[in-house]
XYZ file of C-alpha atoms in Angstrom:
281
model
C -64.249 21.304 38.769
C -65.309 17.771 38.722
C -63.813 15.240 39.693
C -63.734 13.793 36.289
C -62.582 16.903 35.046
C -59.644 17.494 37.391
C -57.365 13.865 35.040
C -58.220 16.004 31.944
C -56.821 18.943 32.971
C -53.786 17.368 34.373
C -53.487 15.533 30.534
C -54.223 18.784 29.445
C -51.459 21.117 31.388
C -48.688 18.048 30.654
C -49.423 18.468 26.838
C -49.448 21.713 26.893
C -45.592 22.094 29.097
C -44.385 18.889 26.521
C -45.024 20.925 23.673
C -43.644 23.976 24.959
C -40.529 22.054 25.543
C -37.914 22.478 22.180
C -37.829 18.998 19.986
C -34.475 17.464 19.389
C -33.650 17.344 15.916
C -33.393 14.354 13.703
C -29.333 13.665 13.775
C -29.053 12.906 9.855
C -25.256 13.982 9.686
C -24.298 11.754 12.564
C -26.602 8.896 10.974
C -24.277 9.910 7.839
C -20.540 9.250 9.783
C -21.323 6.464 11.299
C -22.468 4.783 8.228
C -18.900 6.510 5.989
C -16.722 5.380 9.040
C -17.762 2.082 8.913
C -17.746 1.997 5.083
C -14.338 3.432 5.058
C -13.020 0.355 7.053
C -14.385 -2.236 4.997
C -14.207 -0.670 1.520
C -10.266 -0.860 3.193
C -10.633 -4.114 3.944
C -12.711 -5.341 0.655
C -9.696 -3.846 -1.126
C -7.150 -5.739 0.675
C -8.368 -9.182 0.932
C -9.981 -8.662 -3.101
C -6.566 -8.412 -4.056
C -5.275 -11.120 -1.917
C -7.823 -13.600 -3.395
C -6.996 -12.480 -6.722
C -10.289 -10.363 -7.536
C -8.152 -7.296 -9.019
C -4.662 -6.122 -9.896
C -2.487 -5.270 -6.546
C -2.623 -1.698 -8.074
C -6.461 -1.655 -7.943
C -6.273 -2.862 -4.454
C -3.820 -0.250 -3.356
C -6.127 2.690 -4.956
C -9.058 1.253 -3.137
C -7.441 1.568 -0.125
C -5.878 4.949 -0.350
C -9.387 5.877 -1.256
C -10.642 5.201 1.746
C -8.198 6.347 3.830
C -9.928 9.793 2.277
C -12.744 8.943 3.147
C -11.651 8.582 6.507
C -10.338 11.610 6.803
C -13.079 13.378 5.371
C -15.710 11.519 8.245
C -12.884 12.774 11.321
C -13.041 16.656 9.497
C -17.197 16.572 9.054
C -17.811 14.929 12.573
C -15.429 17.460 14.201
C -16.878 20.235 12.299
C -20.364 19.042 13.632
C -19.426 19.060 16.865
C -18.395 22.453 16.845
C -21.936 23.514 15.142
C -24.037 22.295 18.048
C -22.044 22.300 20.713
C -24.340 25.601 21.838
C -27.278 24.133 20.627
C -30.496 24.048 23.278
C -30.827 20.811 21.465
C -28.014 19.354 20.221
C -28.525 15.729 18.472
C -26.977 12.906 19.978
C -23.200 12.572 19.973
C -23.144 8.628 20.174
C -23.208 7.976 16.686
C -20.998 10.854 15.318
C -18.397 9.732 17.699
C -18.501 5.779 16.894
C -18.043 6.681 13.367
C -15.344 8.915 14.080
C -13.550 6.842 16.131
C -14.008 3.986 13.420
C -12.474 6.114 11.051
C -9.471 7.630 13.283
C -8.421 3.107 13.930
C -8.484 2.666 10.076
C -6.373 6.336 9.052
C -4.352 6.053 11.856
C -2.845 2.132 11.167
C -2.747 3.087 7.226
C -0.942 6.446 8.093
C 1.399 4.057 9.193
C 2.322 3.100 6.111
C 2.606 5.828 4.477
C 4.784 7.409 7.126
C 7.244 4.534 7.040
C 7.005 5.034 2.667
C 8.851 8.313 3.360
C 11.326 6.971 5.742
C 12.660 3.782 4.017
C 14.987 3.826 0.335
C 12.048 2.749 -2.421
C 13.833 -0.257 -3.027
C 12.756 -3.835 -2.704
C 15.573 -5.698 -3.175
C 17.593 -6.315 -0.019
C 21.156 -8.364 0.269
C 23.653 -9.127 2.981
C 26.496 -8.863 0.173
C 26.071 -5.775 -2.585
C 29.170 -7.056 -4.490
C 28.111 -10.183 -4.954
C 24.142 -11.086 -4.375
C 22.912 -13.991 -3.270
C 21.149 -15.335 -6.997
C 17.604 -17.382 -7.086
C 17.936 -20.668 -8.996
C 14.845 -22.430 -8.146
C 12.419 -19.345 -7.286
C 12.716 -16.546 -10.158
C 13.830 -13.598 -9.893
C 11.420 -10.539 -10.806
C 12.289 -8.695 -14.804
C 12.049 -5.483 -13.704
C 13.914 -6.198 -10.585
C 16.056 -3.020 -11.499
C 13.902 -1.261 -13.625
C 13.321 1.843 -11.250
C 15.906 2.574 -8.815
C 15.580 5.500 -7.703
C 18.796 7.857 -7.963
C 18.833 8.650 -11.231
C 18.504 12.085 -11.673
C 20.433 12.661 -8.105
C 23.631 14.689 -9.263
C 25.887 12.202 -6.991
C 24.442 9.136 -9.003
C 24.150 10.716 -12.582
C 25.773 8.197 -15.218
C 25.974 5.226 -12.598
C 24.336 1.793 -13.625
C 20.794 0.833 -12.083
C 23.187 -1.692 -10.224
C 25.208 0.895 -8.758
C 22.634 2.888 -7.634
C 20.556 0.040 -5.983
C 24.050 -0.805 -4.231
C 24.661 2.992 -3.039
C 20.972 3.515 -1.814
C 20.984 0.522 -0.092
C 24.691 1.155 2.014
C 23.019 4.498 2.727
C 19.934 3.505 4.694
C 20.705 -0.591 5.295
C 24.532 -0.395 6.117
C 23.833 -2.456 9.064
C 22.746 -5.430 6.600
C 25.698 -7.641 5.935
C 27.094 -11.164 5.982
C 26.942 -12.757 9.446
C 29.438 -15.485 10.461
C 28.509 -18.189 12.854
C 30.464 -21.208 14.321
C 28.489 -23.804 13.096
C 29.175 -26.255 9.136
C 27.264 -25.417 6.662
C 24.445 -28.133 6.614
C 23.712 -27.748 9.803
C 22.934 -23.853 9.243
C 20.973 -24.560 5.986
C 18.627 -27.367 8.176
C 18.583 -25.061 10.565
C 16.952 -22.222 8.289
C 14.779 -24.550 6.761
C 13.456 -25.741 9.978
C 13.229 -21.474 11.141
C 11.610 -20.599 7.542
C 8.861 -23.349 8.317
C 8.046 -22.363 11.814
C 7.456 -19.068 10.531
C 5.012 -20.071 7.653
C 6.847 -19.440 4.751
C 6.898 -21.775 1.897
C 9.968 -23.507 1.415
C 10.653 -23.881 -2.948
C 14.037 -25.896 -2.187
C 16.786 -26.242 0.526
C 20.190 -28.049 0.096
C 22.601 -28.573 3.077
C 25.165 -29.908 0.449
C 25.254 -26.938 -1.128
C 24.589 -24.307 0.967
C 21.289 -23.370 -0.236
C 17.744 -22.421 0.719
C 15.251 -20.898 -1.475
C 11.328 -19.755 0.514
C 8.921 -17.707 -0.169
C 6.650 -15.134 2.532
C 3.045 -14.426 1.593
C 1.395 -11.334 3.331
C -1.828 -11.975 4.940
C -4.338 -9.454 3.204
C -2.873 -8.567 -0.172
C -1.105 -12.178 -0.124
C 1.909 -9.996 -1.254
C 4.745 -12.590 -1.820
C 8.862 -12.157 -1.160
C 11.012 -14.448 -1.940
C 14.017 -15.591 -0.296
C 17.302 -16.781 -0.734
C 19.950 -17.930 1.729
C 23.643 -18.572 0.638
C 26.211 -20.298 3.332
C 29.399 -21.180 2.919
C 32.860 -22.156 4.508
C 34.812 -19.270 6.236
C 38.147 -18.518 4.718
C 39.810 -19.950 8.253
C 37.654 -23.004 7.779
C 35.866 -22.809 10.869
C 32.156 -22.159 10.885
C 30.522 -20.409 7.697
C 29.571 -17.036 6.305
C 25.743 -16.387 5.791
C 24.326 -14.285 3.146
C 20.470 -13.688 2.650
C 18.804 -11.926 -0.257
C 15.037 -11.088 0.301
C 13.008 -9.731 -2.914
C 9.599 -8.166 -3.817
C 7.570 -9.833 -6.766
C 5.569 -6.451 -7.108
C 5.978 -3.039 -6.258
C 8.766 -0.229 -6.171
C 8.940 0.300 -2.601
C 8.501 -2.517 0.006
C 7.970 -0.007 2.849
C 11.321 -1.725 4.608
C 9.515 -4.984 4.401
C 12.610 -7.333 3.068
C 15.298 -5.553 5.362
C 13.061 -6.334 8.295
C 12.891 -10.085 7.438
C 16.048 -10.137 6.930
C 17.538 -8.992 9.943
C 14.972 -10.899 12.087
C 15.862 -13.947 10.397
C 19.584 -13.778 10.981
C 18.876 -12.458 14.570
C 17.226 -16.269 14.666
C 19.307 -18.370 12.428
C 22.841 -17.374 13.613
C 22.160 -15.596 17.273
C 23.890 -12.451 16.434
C 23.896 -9.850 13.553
C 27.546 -9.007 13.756
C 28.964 -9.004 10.267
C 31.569 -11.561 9.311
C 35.094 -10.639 9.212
């Protein structure tokens, strides 16, 4: 052999060893997670913020989302089943992308799971009031028409033949007994300017507040769906004349169930506002 013939052999014997050597295949199906766990989190998002800016109906918005939670679900089940299917391959296809899109999906079902968990733990109610007998009312702000349209309760056998009224009351002393008027040491005005200055700092838009009268009206807006809940906080003199008795009513515009939304706000707000969420005697 030559000594010019002695590199082509070499080139030779490596081609020959490279091609013995089993090709990877072309990883389509992880190509194909990665791009639906990525789409499942915007189409999410798309959803959410469409509805906020007004795009489509709040119903719309919620289907789009709930669709791609699916999706979601369906890119976790496909990339898991693929990893099971080549995980004794000589070749198996790269993992990186299967997994990105997988985890992708998992962050999106896993903080919308959230919700839904917490829609089977909370009464599907959206209207939520320190005093049952006697709510604080909107004057300024409107209250929603169907505001009692679909309690739920009525086919219960303990609720049959009581009044939309009386079943939002009983639902609500069931799973927000802990919600009631709150006294605090302090005249009326002063709590009222108080609230206002508390509803501000937390971004909500104040419609109308009235020391005088012991009256503050706001409204919350959500940051994606720009859901809004309005407000309403009622203080007036104790019966001893010392101090005042608070009463807050927080309200849905839209939907059955707020998910526990209102009864949240409301007892943060007190915690704030007063110091203490011990009812008023």
């Amino acid at each position: 052999m030559t000594d010019q013939q002695a590199p082509r052999a070499t080139t030779d014997t490596t081609s020959s060893l490279a091609s013995a050597q089993p090709q990877a295949k072309k990883d389509i199906l992880g190509y194909l997670v990665l791009i639906a766990g990525v789409g499942a989190l915007v189409w999410g998002a798309v959803a959410a913020i469409g509805t906020g800016w007004g795009f489509w109906a709040y119903t719309s918005g919620l289907k789009g989302v709930a669709g791609a939670f699916l999706l979601g679900i369906a890119v976790i089940l496909i990339g898991l089943v693929q990893e099971w299917r080549v995980r004794k391959s000589i070749t198996p296809p790269l993992r990186a992308r299967r997994w990105v899109g997988m985890l992708i999906a998992l962050v999106y079902v896993g903080w919308i799971g959230t919700f839904f968990v917490k829609a089977l733990t909370v009464p599907a109610i959206h209207d939520v009031s320190t005093d049952l007998a006697d709510p604080p009312a909107f004057q300024t702000l409107q209250l929603r028409a169907d505001n009692l349209d679909n309690v739920p309760g009525a086919d219960y056998p303990k609720m049959r033949g009581l009044t939309p009224e009386q079943r939002w009351a009983m639902v609500h002393q069931k799973d927000y007994g802990d919600i009631r008027s709150v006294g605090v040491n302090e005249p009326v005005a002063t709590v009222i300017a108080k609230a206002e200055r508390l509803a501000k700092a937390r971004g909500w838009d104040v419609a109308i507040s009235l020391p005088e009268e012991g009256r503050l009206e706001a409204t919350e807006t959500s940051a994606f769906f720009q859901f809004k809940d309005d407000v309403v906080l009622r203080v007036r003199p104790s019966n001893t004349g010392e101090g005042s008795i608070v009463d807050m009513r927080s309200v849905s515009r839209v939907g059955q169930s707020d998910l526990g939304m209102n009864a949240k706000r409301v007892r943060s707000f007190l915690a704030d506002l007063t110091g203490t969420v011990t009812a008023a005697q």
